[in-house]
Structure formats: C-alpha cells, structure tokens
Coordinates of C-alpha atoms in Angstrom, one line a residue:
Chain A
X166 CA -45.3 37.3 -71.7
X167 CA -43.3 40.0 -70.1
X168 CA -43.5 43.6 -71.9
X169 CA -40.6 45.3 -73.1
X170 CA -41.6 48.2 -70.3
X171 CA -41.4 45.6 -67.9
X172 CA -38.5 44.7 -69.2
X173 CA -36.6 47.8 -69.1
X174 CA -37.6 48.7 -65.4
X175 CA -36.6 45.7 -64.3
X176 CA -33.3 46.1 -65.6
X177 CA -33.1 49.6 -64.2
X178 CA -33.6 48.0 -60.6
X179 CA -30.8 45.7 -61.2
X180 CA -28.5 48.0 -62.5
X181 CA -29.5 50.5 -59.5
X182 CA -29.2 47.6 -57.1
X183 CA -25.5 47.1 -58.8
X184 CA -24.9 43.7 -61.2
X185 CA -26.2 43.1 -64.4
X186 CA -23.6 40.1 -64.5
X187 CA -22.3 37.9 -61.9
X188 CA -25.6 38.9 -60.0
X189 CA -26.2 35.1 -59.0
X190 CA -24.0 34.2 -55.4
X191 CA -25.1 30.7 -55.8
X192 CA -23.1 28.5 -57.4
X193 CA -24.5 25.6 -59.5
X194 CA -28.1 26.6 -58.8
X195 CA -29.6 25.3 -62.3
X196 CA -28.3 21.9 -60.8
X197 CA -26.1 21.2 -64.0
X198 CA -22.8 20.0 -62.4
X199 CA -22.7 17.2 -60.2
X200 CA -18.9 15.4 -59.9
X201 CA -19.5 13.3 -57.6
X202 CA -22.5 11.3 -59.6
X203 CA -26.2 11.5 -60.8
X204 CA -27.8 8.8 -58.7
X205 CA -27.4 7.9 -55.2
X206 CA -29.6 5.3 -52.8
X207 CA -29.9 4.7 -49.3
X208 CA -29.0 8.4 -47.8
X209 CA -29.8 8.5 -44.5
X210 CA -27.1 11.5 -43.1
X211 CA -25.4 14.9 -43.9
X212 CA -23.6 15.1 -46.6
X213 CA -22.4 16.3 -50.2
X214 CA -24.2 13.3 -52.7
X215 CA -24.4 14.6 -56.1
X216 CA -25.2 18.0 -57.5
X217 CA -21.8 20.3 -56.4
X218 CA -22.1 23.0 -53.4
X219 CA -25.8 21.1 -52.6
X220 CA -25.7 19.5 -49.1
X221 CA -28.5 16.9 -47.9
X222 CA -28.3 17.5 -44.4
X223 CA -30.2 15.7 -41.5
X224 CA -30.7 16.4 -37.6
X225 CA -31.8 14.8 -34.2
X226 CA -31.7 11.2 -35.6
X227 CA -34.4 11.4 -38.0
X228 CA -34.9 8.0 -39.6
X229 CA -35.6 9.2 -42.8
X230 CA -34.1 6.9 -46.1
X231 CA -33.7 9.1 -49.5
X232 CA -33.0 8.7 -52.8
X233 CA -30.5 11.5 -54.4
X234 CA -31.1 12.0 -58.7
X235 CA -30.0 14.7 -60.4
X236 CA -32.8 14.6 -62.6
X237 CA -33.6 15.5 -66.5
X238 CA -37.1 16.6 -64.8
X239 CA -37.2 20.6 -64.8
X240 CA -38.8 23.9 -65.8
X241 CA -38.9 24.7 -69.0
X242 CA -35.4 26.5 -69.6
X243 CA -33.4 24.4 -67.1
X244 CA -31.8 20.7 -67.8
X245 CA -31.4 19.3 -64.8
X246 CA -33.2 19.6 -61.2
X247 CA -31.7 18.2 -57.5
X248 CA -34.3 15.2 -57.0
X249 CA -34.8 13.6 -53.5
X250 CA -37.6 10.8 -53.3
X251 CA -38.9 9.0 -50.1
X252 CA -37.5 5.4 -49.7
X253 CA -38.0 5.2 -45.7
X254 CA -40.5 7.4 -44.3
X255 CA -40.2 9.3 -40.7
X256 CA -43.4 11.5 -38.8
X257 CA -40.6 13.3 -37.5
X258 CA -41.0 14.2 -33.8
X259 CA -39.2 16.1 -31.7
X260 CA -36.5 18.5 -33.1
X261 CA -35.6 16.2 -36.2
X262 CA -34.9 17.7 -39.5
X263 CA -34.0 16.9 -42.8
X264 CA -32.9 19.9 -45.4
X265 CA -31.6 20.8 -48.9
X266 CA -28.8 23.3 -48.1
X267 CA -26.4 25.8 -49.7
X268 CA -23.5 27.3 -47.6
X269 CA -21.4 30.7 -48.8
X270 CA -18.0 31.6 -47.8
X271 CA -17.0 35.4 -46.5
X272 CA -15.5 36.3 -49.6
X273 CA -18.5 36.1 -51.6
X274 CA -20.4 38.1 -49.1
X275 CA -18.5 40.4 -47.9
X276 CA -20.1 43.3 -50.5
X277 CA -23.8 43.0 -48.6
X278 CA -22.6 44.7 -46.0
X279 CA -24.0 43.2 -43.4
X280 CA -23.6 44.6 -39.9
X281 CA -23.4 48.0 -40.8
X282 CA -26.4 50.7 -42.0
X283 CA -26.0 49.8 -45.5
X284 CA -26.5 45.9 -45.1
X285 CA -28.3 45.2 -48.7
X286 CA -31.6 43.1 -49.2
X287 CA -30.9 40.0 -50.8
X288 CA -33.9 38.2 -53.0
X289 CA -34.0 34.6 -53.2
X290 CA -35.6 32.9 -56.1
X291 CA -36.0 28.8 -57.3
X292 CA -38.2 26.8 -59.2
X293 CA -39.6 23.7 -57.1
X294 CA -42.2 20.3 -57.3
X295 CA -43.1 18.1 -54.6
X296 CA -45.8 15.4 -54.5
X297 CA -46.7 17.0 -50.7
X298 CA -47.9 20.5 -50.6
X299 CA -48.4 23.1 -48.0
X300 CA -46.2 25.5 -45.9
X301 CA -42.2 25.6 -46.7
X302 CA -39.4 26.9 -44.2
X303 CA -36.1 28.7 -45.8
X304 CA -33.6 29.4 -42.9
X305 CA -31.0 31.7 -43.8
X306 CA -27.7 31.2 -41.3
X307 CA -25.1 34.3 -40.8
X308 CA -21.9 32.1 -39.4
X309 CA -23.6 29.7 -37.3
X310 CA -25.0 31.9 -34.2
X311 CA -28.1 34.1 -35.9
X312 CA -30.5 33.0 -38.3
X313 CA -33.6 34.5 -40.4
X314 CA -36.7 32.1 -41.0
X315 CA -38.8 33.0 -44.5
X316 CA -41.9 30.3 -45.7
X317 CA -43.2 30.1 -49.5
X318 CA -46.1 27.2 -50.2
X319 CA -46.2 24.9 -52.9
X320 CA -50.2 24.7 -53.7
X321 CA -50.2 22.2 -56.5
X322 CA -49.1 18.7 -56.4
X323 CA -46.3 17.5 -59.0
X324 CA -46.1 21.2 -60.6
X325 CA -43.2 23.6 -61.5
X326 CA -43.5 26.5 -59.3
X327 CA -41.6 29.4 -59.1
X328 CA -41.0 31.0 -56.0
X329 CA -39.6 34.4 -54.9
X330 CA -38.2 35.1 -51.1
X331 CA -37.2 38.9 -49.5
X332 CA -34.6 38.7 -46.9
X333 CA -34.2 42.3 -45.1
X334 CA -30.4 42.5 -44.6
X335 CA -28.9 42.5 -41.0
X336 CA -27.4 45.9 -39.9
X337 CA -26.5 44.4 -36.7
X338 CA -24.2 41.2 -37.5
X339 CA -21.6 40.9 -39.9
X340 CA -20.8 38.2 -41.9
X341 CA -17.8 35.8 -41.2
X342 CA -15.2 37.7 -43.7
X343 CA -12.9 35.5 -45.4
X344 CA -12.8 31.9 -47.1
X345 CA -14.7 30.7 -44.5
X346 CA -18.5 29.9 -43.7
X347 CA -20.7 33.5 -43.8
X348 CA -24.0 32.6 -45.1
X349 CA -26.1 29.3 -45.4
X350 CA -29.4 28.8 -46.7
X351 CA -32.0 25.3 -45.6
X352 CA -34.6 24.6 -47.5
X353 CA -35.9 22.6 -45.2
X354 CA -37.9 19.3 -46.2
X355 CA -39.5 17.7 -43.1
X356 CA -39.1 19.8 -39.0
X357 CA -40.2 18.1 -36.0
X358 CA -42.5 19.9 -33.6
X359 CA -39.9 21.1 -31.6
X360 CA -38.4 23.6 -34.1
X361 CA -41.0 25.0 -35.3
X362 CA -42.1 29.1 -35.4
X363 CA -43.5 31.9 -37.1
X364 CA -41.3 33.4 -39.5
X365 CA -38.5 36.1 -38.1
X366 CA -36.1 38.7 -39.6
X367 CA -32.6 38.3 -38.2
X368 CA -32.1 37.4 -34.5
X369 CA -30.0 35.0 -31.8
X370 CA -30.7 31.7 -33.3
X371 CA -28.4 28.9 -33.9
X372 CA -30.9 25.7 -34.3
X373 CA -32.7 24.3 -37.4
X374 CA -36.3 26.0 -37.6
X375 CA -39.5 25.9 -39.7
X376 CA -42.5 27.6 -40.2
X377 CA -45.5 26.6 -38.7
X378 CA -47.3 23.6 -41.3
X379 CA -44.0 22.6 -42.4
X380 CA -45.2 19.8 -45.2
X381 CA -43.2 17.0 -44.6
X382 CA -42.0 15.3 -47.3
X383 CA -40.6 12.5 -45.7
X384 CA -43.6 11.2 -44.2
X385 CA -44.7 9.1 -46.6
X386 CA -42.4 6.5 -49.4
X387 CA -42.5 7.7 -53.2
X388 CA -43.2 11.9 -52.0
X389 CA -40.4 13.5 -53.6
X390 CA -39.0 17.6 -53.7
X391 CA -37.4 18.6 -56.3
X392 CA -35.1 21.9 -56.9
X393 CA -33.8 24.4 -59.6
X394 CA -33.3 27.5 -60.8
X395 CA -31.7 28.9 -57.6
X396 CA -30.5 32.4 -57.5
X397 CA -29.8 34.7 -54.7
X398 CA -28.9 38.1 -55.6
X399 CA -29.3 41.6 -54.7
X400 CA -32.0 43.9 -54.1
X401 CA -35.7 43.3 -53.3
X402 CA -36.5 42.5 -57.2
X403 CA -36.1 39.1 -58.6
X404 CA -34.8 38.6 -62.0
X405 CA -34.3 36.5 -64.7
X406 CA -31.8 33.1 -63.5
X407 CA -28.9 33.9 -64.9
X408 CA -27.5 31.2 -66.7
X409 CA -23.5 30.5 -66.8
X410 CA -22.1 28.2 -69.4
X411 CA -21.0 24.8 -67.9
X412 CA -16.8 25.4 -67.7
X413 CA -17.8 28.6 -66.1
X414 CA -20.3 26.6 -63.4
X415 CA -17.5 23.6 -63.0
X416 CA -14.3 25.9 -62.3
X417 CA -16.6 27.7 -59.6
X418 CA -17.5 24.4 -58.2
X419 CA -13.4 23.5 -58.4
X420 CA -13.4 26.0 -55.9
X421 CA -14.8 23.3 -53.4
X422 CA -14.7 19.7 -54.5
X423 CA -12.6 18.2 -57.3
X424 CA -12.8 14.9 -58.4
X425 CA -10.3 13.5 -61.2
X426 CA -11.1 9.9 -62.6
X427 CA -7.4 9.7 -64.8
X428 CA -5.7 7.3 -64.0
X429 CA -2.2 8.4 -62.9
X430 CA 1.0 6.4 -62.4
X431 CA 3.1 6.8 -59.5
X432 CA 6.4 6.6 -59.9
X433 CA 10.0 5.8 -58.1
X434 CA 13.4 5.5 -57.4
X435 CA 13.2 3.2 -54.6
X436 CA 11.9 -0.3 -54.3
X437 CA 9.9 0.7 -50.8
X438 CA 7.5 3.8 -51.8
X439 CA 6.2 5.9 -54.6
X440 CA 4.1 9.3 -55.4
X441 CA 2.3 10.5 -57.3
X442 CA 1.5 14.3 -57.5
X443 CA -1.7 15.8 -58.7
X444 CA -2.8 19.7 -59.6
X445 CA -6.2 21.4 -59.3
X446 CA -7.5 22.8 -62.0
X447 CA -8.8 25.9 -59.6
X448 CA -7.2 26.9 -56.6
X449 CA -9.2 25.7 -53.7
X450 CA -10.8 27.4 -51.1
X451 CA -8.8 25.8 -48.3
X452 CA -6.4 22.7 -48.0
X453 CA -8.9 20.2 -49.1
X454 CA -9.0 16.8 -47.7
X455 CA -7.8 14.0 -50.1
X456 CA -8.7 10.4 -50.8
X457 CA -7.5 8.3 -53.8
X458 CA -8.4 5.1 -55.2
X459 CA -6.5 2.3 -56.4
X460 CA -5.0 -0.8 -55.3
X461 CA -3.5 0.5 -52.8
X462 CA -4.1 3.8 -50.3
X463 CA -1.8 6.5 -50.6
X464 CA -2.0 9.1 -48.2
X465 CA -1.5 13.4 -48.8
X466 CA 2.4 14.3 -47.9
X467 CA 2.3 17.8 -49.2
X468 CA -0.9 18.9 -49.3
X469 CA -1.6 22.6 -50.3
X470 CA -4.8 24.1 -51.8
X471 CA -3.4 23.9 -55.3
X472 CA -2.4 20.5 -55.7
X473 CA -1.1 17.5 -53.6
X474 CA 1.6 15.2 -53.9
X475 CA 0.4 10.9 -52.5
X476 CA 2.8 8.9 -51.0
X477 CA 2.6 5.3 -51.0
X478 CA 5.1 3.5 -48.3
X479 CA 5.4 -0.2 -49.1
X480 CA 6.4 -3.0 -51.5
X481 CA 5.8 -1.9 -55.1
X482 CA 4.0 -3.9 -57.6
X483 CA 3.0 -2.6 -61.6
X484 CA -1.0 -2.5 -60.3
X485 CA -0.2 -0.8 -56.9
X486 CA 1.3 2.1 -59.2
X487 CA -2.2 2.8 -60.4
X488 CA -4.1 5.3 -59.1
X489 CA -7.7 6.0 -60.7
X490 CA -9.1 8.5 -58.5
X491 CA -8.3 11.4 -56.8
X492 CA -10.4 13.8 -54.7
X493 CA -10.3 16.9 -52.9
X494 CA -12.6 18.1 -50.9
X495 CA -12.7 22.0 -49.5
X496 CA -16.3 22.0 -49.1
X497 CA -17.8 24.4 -46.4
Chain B
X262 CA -22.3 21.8 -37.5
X263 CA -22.6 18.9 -39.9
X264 CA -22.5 15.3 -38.3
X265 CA -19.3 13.1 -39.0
X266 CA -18.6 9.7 -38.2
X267 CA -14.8 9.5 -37.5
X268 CA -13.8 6.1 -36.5
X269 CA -10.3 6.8 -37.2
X270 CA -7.2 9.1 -36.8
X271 CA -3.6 9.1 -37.0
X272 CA -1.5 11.6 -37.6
X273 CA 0.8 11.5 -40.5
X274 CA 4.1 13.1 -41.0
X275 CA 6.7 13.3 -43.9
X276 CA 10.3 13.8 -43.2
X277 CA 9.9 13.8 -39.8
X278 CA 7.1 16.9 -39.7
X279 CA 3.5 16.4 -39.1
X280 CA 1.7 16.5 -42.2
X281 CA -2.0 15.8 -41.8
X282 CA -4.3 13.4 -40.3
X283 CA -4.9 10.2 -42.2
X284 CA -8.5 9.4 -41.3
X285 CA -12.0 7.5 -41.5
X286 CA -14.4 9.4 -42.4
X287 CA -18.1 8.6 -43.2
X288 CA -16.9 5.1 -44.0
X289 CA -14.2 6.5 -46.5
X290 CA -10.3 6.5 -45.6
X291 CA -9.1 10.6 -46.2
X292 CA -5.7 12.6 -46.0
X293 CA -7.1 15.4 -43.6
X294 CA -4.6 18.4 -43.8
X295 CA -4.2 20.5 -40.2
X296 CA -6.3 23.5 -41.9
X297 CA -8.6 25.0 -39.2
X298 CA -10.8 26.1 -42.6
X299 CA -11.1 22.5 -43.7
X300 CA -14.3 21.2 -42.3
X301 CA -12.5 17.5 -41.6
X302 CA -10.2 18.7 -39.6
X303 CA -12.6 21.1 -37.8
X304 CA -14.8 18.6 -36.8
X305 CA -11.8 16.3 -35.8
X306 CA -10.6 18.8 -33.7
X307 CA -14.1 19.2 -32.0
X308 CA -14.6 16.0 -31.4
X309 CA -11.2 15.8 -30.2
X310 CA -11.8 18.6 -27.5
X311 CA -14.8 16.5 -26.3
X312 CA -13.4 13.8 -25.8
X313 CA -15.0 11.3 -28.1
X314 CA -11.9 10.6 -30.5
X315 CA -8.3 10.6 -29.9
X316 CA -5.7 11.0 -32.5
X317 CA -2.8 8.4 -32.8
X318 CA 0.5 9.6 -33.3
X319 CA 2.6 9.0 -36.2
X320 CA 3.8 6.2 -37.0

C-alpha cells in the first residue's frame, strides 16, 4: 500500500511538473471505447480494428494472422484491455514488424517543448500480459524522420505487469505543430533481425526498430499481448492512471473516428437523386473520409470536418432511402 | 507511412467543382475529401506521385 507521505510527494512532483488533471496525452488508454467493434479475425495489415486511436500496424510483409478483442481481461481497476492472439504464426526475418501503436497530433504536443532547451521529459506508463516473455521495444516517433528506442521486459508468463518508461525530451527537433501527426509511440510485438538495436535517446531515424531479444509474439499460434492502462504524461515520475468518465473518453475519440449506426432517411424533390446530411458530434480533426451503408452508396458532396451532406444520384426506391451507417474517419 | 490498398479512384464533383475522391480503400468504397491532413488522401496523393494509381476524372 502506498503511504500517505508517498502520497503527498508524489503529488508535489506532478503539480511541479504542471497537471494534476488532464495530465494523460493518450486518449482511450484504459481501452474502454472501441466504435468500430469488440471482436475482429483474420488481421493480417495496418489498420484501426477495434479499440479507438489504437492502430495494429504491420511492416515488410510479415505473414503474421491476429485476432483483435477488446477484452474483459485486465488489471484490477481497469474494464477492458486491447487483446491480440496468434492465429498464423511468422519467425519474422528480415526487417518485418508487427506493432500496437498510438499516434498524437501537434496540438496536443505542442506544450513539451520539444526543440528548444526546455523540451520536457515525458514518462510512459501501461499495464501488459503476454504468454511470451523476454525483451520489449517501445519506439517513440517525432513526425516521421527521428525516433527514440526504450525496452521494458515482461518476466512472467500470463501476468499483469505494470511498466514504467523515461523518455529524455528532444531539445534539438520540434514537433510537427498543428492538427497534424507530432508524436507516435510502437509497442512493438514481433522485429525481424534487420531492425534491431540497443536502445537510443533521440536521433535521425525513420524505420521501425527493436531492442535487442525482441520476444516475438507472433512466432507461435494461441501467444497473445495484451494492453491497458496507458498513460503518457509529464515529468520523469509516473502516477496514478488517470481515469476519464466514458462521454469524456468517446467525445476525445470523436475527435478522430465517428461511427453512427441510426438509420437516416434521405430525402428529395426530384425523382433522380437524394441526400442525406449528417453532423459530428465533435468537430473533427481534419475533413474525415466518409463511407455509408445501405442499399445503395452515396458518396460525400459537401464534406467539412463538422458534418457531411451524401448524395445519392440515381433511380429512387423507399429501401435505397435508407442509410444505416455512417462513418468518418480523421484518424492520424 | 501506413500501408493502403487503393484499387480505386475517381474524382467526384458537385455542381460542377471537384469535391473529393470517391475511392477503394482496404476493400471498402470511401468519400475521400482533397485534405492534405486526411491520411486517404495523403496516401492517394503519394501513390499518385509514384506512379502506381491514377485518378479518374469526374464523371
């Protein structure tokens, strides 16, 4: 149990260090939203699968098959945990790669200062299980030209473990400013021979790299990694996760994908094509890209980050008039 | 950069201005707007520049 003492001067770093709310820059890292399902098979490429602002990504043609869950599994104070299990194995040679990975945009980062003398030192901290133990890489990314390479190690099979990660901040390179891409973080899962290195601070580096006895955990069926808990913050200390409600967690996540499953009538005054016009709940972070479903494909007409209007050219019918999904996409 | 299977593009326009690029993305159909921050129409564009996918033009 931690002492009140503790307590208190752990508190005092974080109020030195500057948040005592809103200290968390990742979004969704207890894992608890997740619009776009809870269950996927089959994944064998980069993308955005279930839990929101998580990417799987993949590299070099590995082979690898996974299964996505966002499962009831987790620590003890967390619901949920991003789940990836083995379904087609790969040794992984060469440079392939398979990662769990987080992106930030410039606006969110813009306060660490990076590139200048006062670029702050950012702690990392995430509860993980994985049926393969060993060495971990975490890549950090600034824009997509320099990079930062950190390791933890997961020493017990199938157990919880909580794990804590110093990144030095960069006084040389800023970070993209704006909505766009600044920061991204790998966790990576499986790194051919090619990529892999000792750990390093911040330098020239644009590829995927791991640590030297990278476990990976694609190498056999059934070896799963699971994730939770995430928090990046501020200052060398880590503390506490701190814990949004859900509305809070989804609106963030609004930010970048939105998914509505209402079923919306188009409508018209012609006989030859009909819209429909649809409004985010949260301004997004760019012009997202949209795709509906229903009986027929609409496509985006006037399309702005805060809503989009569908247009439908073609003979109209009562069932084409239904459309019973809508998504936008501003992912990074 | 993320890898994208585009095997289709066309651009789309509405009342006679380009509008976006209706495309095939990953296997699913998308309404890709021309925002150099949207990460469809980035790749689009890069793939476009090396050669590998060409856009139609509106009907």
């Amino acid at each position: 149990m931690t002492s009140k003492a503790f307590g208190l001067a752990q508190l005092g770093n974080v109020y030195n260090d500057g948040a005592l709310s809103n200290r968390n820059l990742i979004i969704n890292g207890a894992m608890q939203v997740a619009q776009r399902g809870t269950s996927t098979t089959g994944v064998g490429d980069t993308g955005y699968y279930l839990c929101d602002r998580w990417q799987y990504r993949e590299a070099s043609g590995v082979s690898a098959v996974t299964d996505h869950e966002q499962s009831t599994d987790a620590p003890d104070g967390f619901n949920y945990s991003y789940k990836i299990t083995c379904t087609t194995a790969d040794a992984v040679a060469g440079s392939e790669n398979a990662a769990i990975g987080y992106k930030l945009e410039g606006y969110d980062t813009a306060y660490l200062s990076y590139g200048t003398s006062e670029a702050k030192t950012l702690t990392l901290s995430f509860w993980v299980k994985s049926t393969v133990t060993g060495a971990y890489g975490v890549q950090f990314f600034s824009g997509s030209s320099y990079s930062a390479l950190k390791s933890y190690s997961i020493s017990s099979a199938s157990t919880w473990e909580y794990k804590t990660i110093q990144l030095d901040g960069d006084t040389i390179n800023a970070f993209p400013s704006g909505n766009v891409l600044a920061l991204s973080i790998l966790f990576h899962l499986a790194c051919g021979p090619d990529d892999i290195t000792s750990e390093y601070e911040w330098t020239s580096e644009a590829g995927f790299r791991s640590v030297t006895g990278q476990a990976n955990v694609v190498a056999n069926t059934s070896d799963t990694f699971q994730i939770t808990g995430v928090q990046l913050e501020v200052g060398d200390t880590a503390t506490p996760f701190e814990h949004r409600s859900y509305g809070q967690e989804l609106a963030l996540c609004q930010r970048y994908y939105y998914e509505s499953d209402r079923t919306r009538r188009a409508t018209s005054a012609r006989t030859d094509r009909m819209d429909v016009s649809v409004s985010y709940p949260v301004r997004m972070r760019a012009t997202p890209s949209v795709s509906n479903v229903g009986s027929v494909t609409f496509s985006a007409t006037l399309s702005h980050s805060d809503g989009v209007t569908l247009e439908y050219v073609g003979s109209i019918s009562g069932s084409s008039r239904q459309v019973t999904l809508v998504t936008a996409d501003a992912e990074l | 950069m993320d890898n994208m299977n585009i095997t289709a593009a066309q651009y789309v326009a509405f009342e006679g201005t380009t509008s976006g690029i209706q495309a095939t993305i990953d296997g699913q159909e998308m309404s890709v707007p021309l925002d150099p921050a949207n990460r469809h129409y980035a790749e689009i564009m890069r793939q476009v520049d090396a050669g590998d996918l060409v856009i139609l033009d509106a009907e």
